[in-house]
mmCIF file with all atom_site columns, C-alpha atoms in Angstrom:
data_model
loop_
_atom_site.group_PDB
_atom_site.id
_atom_site.type_symbol
_atom_site.label_atom_id
_atom_site.label_alt_id
_atom_site.label_comp_id
_atom_site.label_asym_id
_atom_site.label_entity_id
_atom_site.label_seq_id
_atom_site.pdbx_PDB_ins_code
_atom_site.Cartn_x
_atom_site.Cartn_y
_atom_site.Cartn_z
_atom_site.occupancy
_atom_site.B_iso_or_equiv
_atom_site.pdbx_formal_charge
_atom_site.auth_seq_id
_atom_site.auth_comp_id
_atom_site.auth_asym_id
_atom_site.auth_atom_id
_atom_site.pdbx_PDB_model_num
ATOM 1   C CA . MET A 1 1   ? -27.376 109.400 -139.621 1.00 55.00 ? 511 MET A CA 1
ATOM 2   C CA . LEU A 1 2   ? -27.724 106.964 -136.811 1.00 58.00 ? 512 LEU A CA 1
ATOM 3   C CA . ILE A 1 3   ? -31.028 105.435 -135.545 1.00 60.00 ? 513 ILE A CA 1
ATOM 4   C CA . ILE A 1 4   ? -30.720 102.818 -132.593 1.00 59.00 ? 514 ILE A CA 1
ATOM 5   C CA . LEU A 1 5   ? -33.863 101.820 -131.524 1.00 59.00 ? 515 LEU A CA 1
ATOM 6   C CA . VAL A 1 6   ? -34.099 100.106 -128.556 1.00 57.00 ? 516 VAL A CA 1
ATOM 7   C CA . ARG A 1 7   ? -37.605 98.658  -127.512 1.00 56.00 ? 517 ARG A CA 1
ATOM 8   C CA . PRO A 1 8   ? -38.494 95.927  -124.242 1.00 52.00 ? 518 PRO A CA 1
ATOM 9   C CA . ASP A 1 9   ? -39.513 92.805  -125.755 1.00 54.00 ? 519 ASP A CA 1
ATOM 10  C CA . PRO A 1 10  ? -43.807 92.284  -124.651 1.00 53.00 ? 520 PRO A CA 1
ATOM 11  C CA . GLY A 1 11  ? -43.584 88.544  -125.868 1.00 56.00 ? 521 GLY A CA 1
ATOM 12  C CA . SER A 1 12  ? -45.037 87.336  -123.111 1.00 54.00 ? 522 SER A CA 1
ATOM 13  C CA . LEU A 1 13  ? -48.051 90.192  -123.082 1.00 49.00 ? 523 LEU A CA 1
ATOM 14  C CA . ASN A 1 14  ? -48.542 89.900  -126.937 1.00 57.00 ? 524 ASN A CA 1
ATOM 15  C CA . ARG A 1 15  ? -48.430 85.978  -126.881 1.00 60.00 ? 525 ARG A CA 1
ATOM 16  C CA . ALA A 1 16  ? -51.530 86.217  -124.041 1.00 60.00 ? 526 ALA A CA 1
ATOM 17  C CA . ILE A 1 17  ? -53.206 89.088  -126.581 1.00 60.00 ? 527 ILE A CA 1
ATOM 18  C CA . ALA A 1 18  ? -52.688 87.046  -129.698 1.00 64.00 ? 528 ALA A CA 1
ATOM 19  C CA . GLN A 1 19  ? -53.753 83.487  -128.398 1.00 67.00 ? 529 GLN A CA 1
ATOM 20  C CA . THR A 1 20  ? -57.064 85.500  -126.898 1.00 71.00 ? 530 THR A CA 1
ATOM 21  C CA . ALA A 1 21  ? -57.862 87.174  -130.155 1.00 69.00 ? 531 ALA A CA 1
ATOM 22  C CA . VAL A 1 22  ? -57.498 84.068  -132.084 1.00 67.00 ? 532 VAL A CA 1
ATOM 23  C CA . THR A 1 23  ? -59.625 81.743  -130.109 1.00 74.00 ? 533 THR A CA 1
ATOM 24  C CA . ALA A 1 24  ? -62.444 84.260  -130.304 1.00 73.00 ? 534 ALA A CA 1
ATOM 25  C CA . LEU A 1 25  ? -61.661 84.527  -134.262 1.00 69.00 ? 535 LEU A CA 1
ATOM 26  C CA . GLU A 1 26  ? -61.807 80.986  -134.548 1.00 73.00 ? 536 GLU A CA 1
ATOM 27  C CA . ALA A 1 27  ? -64.705 80.503  -132.658 1.00 80.00 ? 537 ALA A CA 1
ATOM 28  C CA . ALA A 1 28  ? -66.494 82.962  -134.611 1.00 77.00 ? 538 ALA A CA 1
ATOM 29  C CA . GLY A 1 29  ? -65.734 80.530  -138.028 1.00 73.00 ? 539 GLY A CA 1
ATOM 30  C CA . HIS A 1 30  ? -62.611 82.669  -139.133 1.00 67.00 ? 540 HIS A CA 1
ATOM 31  C CA . GLU A 1 31  ? -59.728 81.225  -140.749 1.00 63.00 ? 541 GLU A CA 1
ATOM 32  C CA . VAL A 1 32  ? -56.462 82.412  -138.279 1.00 62.00 ? 542 VAL A CA 1
ATOM 33  C CA . CYS A 1 33  ? -52.982 82.141  -139.969 1.00 61.00 ? 543 CYS A CA 1
ATOM 34  C CA . SER A 1 34  ? -49.685 83.540  -138.974 1.00 58.00 ? 544 SER A CA 1
ATOM 35  C CA . THR A 1 35  ? -45.815 83.729  -140.330 1.00 56.00 ? 545 THR A CA 1
ATOM 36  C CA . THR A 1 36  ? -44.086 80.373  -139.844 1.00 61.00 ? 546 THR A CA 1
ATOM 37  C CA . CYS A 1 37  ? -40.347 79.975  -139.770 1.00 61.00 ? 547 CYS A CA 1
ATOM 38  C CA . ALA A 1 38  ? -40.608 78.653  -143.360 1.00 64.00 ? 548 ALA A CA 1
ATOM 39  C CA . GLU A 1 39  ? -42.918 80.791  -144.606 1.00 63.00 ? 549 GLU A CA 1
ATOM 40  C CA . ARG A 1 40  ? -40.413 83.804  -143.291 1.00 64.00 ? 550 ARG A CA 1
ATOM 41  C CA . ASP A 1 41  ? -37.566 81.812  -145.254 1.00 68.00 ? 551 ASP A CA 1
ATOM 42  C CA . VAL A 1 42  ? -39.589 82.130  -148.399 1.00 68.00 ? 552 VAL A CA 1
ATOM 43  C CA . PHE A 1 43  ? -41.111 85.890  -148.355 1.00 68.00 ? 553 PHE A CA 1
ATOM 44  C CA . GLY A 1 44  ? -38.336 87.569  -145.539 1.00 72.00 ? 554 GLY A CA 1
ATOM 45  C CA . ASP A 1 45  ? -38.535 89.237  -142.161 1.00 73.00 ? 555 ASP A CA 1
ATOM 46  C CA . SER A 1 46  ? -41.700 91.554  -142.462 1.00 75.00 ? 556 SER A CA 1
ATOM 47  C CA . VAL A 1 47  ? -40.299 93.520  -139.224 1.00 76.00 ? 557 VAL A CA 1
ATOM 48  C CA . GLN A 1 48  ? -37.510 94.198  -141.054 1.00 78.00 ? 558 GLN A CA 1
ATOM 49  C CA . ALA A 1 49  ? -38.859 94.707  -144.666 1.00 80.00 ? 559 ALA A CA 1
ATOM 50  C CA . LEU A 1 50  ? -41.325 97.234  -142.412 1.00 79.00 ? 560 LEU A CA 1
ATOM 51  C CA . TRP A 1 51  ? -38.335 98.997  -140.833 1.00 79.00 ? 561 TRP A CA 1
ATOM 52  C CA . ARG A 1 52  ? -36.039 99.116  -143.407 1.00 82.00 ? 562 ARG A CA 1
ATOM 53  C CA . ASP A 1 53  ? -38.520 99.598  -146.541 1.00 83.00 ? 563 ASP A CA 1
ATOM 54  C CA . GLY A 1 54  ? -41.711 101.041 -145.298 1.00 81.00 ? 564 GLY A CA 1
ATOM 55  C CA . ILE A 1 55  ? -39.765 103.488 -142.584 1.00 81.00 ? 565 ILE A CA 1
ATOM 56  C CA . LEU A 1 56  ? -36.095 104.240 -142.389 1.00 80.00 ? 566 LEU A CA 1
ATOM 57  C CA . ALA A 1 57  ? -35.665 104.308 -146.799 1.00 84.00 ? 567 ALA A CA 1
ATOM 58  C CA . PHE A 1 58  ? -38.014 107.415 -146.736 1.00 82.00 ? 568 PHE A CA 1
ATOM 59  C CA . CYS A 1 59  ? -35.329 109.026 -143.993 1.00 81.00 ? 569 CYS A CA 1
ATOM 60  C CA . GLY A 1 60  ? -32.506 108.597 -146.157 1.00 82.00 ? 570 GLY A CA 1
ATOM 61  C CA . ALA A 1 61  ? -31.348 105.886 -144.477 1.00 81.00 ? 571 ALA A CA 1
ATOM 62  C CA . GLU A 1 62  ? -28.894 103.514 -147.004 1.00 81.00 ? 572 GLU A CA 1
ATOM 63  C CA . VAL A 1 63  ? -27.535 101.049 -143.937 1.00 81.00 ? 573 VAL A CA 1
ATOM 64  C CA . PHE A 1 64  ? -29.952 98.896  -142.669 1.00 82.00 ? 574 PHE A CA 1
ATOM 65  C CA . GLU A 1 65  ? -28.644 96.246  -139.606 1.00 82.00 ? 575 GLU A CA 1
ATOM 66  C CA . ARG A 1 66  ? -31.282 94.716  -137.297 1.00 81.00 ? 576 ARG A CA 1
ATOM 67  C CA . ARG A 1 67  ? -30.330 92.510  -134.416 1.00 81.00 ? 577 ARG A CA 1
ATOM 68  C CA . MET A 1 68  ? -32.535 90.989  -131.960 1.00 78.00 ? 578 MET A CA 1
ATOM 69  C CA . PHE A 1 69  ? -31.253 89.747  -128.316 1.00 79.00 ? 579 PHE A CA 1
ATOM 70  C CA . GLY A 1 70  ? -32.574 87.995  -125.834 1.00 75.00 ? 580 GLY A CA 1
ATOM 71  C CA . VAL A 1 71  ? -35.358 89.059  -123.446 1.00 75.00 ? 581 VAL A CA 1
ATOM 72  C CA . GLY A 1 72  ? -34.163 91.735  -120.818 1.00 77.00 ? 582 GLY A CA 1
ATOM 73  C CA . VAL A 1 73  ? -36.517 90.666  -117.843 1.00 76.00 ? 583 VAL A CA 1
ATOM 74  C CA . THR A 1 74  ? -34.817 87.431  -117.800 1.00 83.00 ? 584 THR A CA 1
ATOM 75  C CA . SER A 1 75  ? -31.410 88.214  -118.928 1.00 83.00 ? 585 SER A CA 1
ATOM 76  C CA . THR A 1 76  ? -28.333 88.086  -116.361 1.00 89.00 ? 586 THR A CA 1
ATOM 77  C CA . LEU A 1 77  ? -25.707 90.989  -116.152 1.00 91.00 ? 587 LEU A CA 1
ATOM 78  C CA . GLU A 1 78  ? -23.179 89.121  -118.014 1.00 93.00 ? 588 GLU A CA 1
ATOM 79  C CA . GLY A 1 79  ? -25.286 88.129  -121.032 1.00 90.00 ? 589 GLY A CA 1
ATOM 80  C CA . ARG A 1 80  ? -26.492 92.075  -121.088 1.00 89.00 ? 590 ARG A CA 1
ATOM 81  C CA . HIS A 1 81  ? -22.937 92.999  -120.986 1.00 92.00 ? 591 HIS A CA 1
ATOM 82  C CA . THR A 1 82  ? -22.185 90.816  -123.818 1.00 92.00 ? 592 THR A CA 1
ATOM 83  C CA . TRP A 1 83  ? -25.471 92.428  -126.019 1.00 89.00 ? 593 TRP A CA 1
ATOM 84  C CA . PHE A 1 84  ? -23.771 95.898  -125.232 1.00 90.00 ? 594 PHE A CA 1
ATOM 85  C CA . VAL A 1 85  ? -20.443 94.691  -126.676 1.00 92.00 ? 595 VAL A CA 1
ATOM 86  C CA . GLU A 1 86  ? -22.349 93.345  -129.702 1.00 90.00 ? 596 GLU A CA 1
ATOM 87  C CA . VAL A 1 87  ? -23.662 96.656  -130.317 1.00 89.00 ? 597 VAL A CA 1
ATOM 88  C CA . ARG A 1 88  ? -20.882 98.613  -129.961 1.00 89.00 ? 598 ARG A CA 1
ATOM 89  C CA . GLN A 1 89  ? -19.184 96.452  -132.481 1.00 91.00 ? 599 GLN A CA 1
ATOM 90  C CA . ILE A 1 90  ? -22.069 96.927  -134.817 1.00 88.00 ? 600 ILE A CA 1
ATOM 91  C CA . VAL A 1 91  ? -21.833 100.657 -134.060 1.00 87.00 ? 601 VAL A CA 1
ATOM 92  C CA . THR A 1 92  ? -18.032 100.777 -134.535 1.00 89.00 ? 602 THR A CA 1
ATOM 93  C CA . ARG A 1 93  ? -18.085 98.825  -138.199 1.00 88.00 ? 603 ARG A CA 1
ATOM 94  C CA . HIS A 1 94  ? -20.774 101.201 -139.369 1.00 83.00 ? 604 HIS A CA 1
ATOM 95  C CA . PHE A 1 95  ? -19.021 104.330 -138.250 1.00 83.00 ? 605 PHE A CA 1
ATOM 96  C CA . PRO A 1 96  ? -15.382 103.622 -137.753 1.00 85.00 ? 606 PRO A CA 1
ATOM 97  C CA . PRO A 1 97  ? -13.482 106.025 -135.217 1.00 84.00 ? 607 PRO A CA 1
ATOM 98  C CA . GLY A 1 98  ? -12.171 108.572 -136.978 1.00 83.00 ? 608 GLY A CA 1
ATOM 99  C CA . ALA A 1 99  ? -13.990 108.405 -140.292 1.00 75.00 ? 609 ALA A CA 1
ATOM 100 C CA . GLY A 1 100 ? -15.708 111.506 -141.383 1.00 69.00 ? 610 GLY A CA 1
ATOM 101 C CA . SER A 1 101 ? -14.118 113.462 -139.217 1.00 60.00 ? 611 SER A CA 1
#
């Protein structure tokens, strides 16, 4: 089974919505915290854990590799080509040509 998920990075929209929500919550007297890099080093990557343990494990996926690339909108053609080369290498590593045939 091969599952490749590609989704655009909604970074700036997420940050704008998150900041608005944080401001409103703090104004209402709530304490707001988020996962920092230090916390991620201790507790792990929650998004990776969600996909690996909470979704794909139930689909029978035994191998999981998550790779994040840069922002597509601001990338260059050469940069995107480099990403595709890396994706091809990852897929080939997990599914070598001729294996399973």
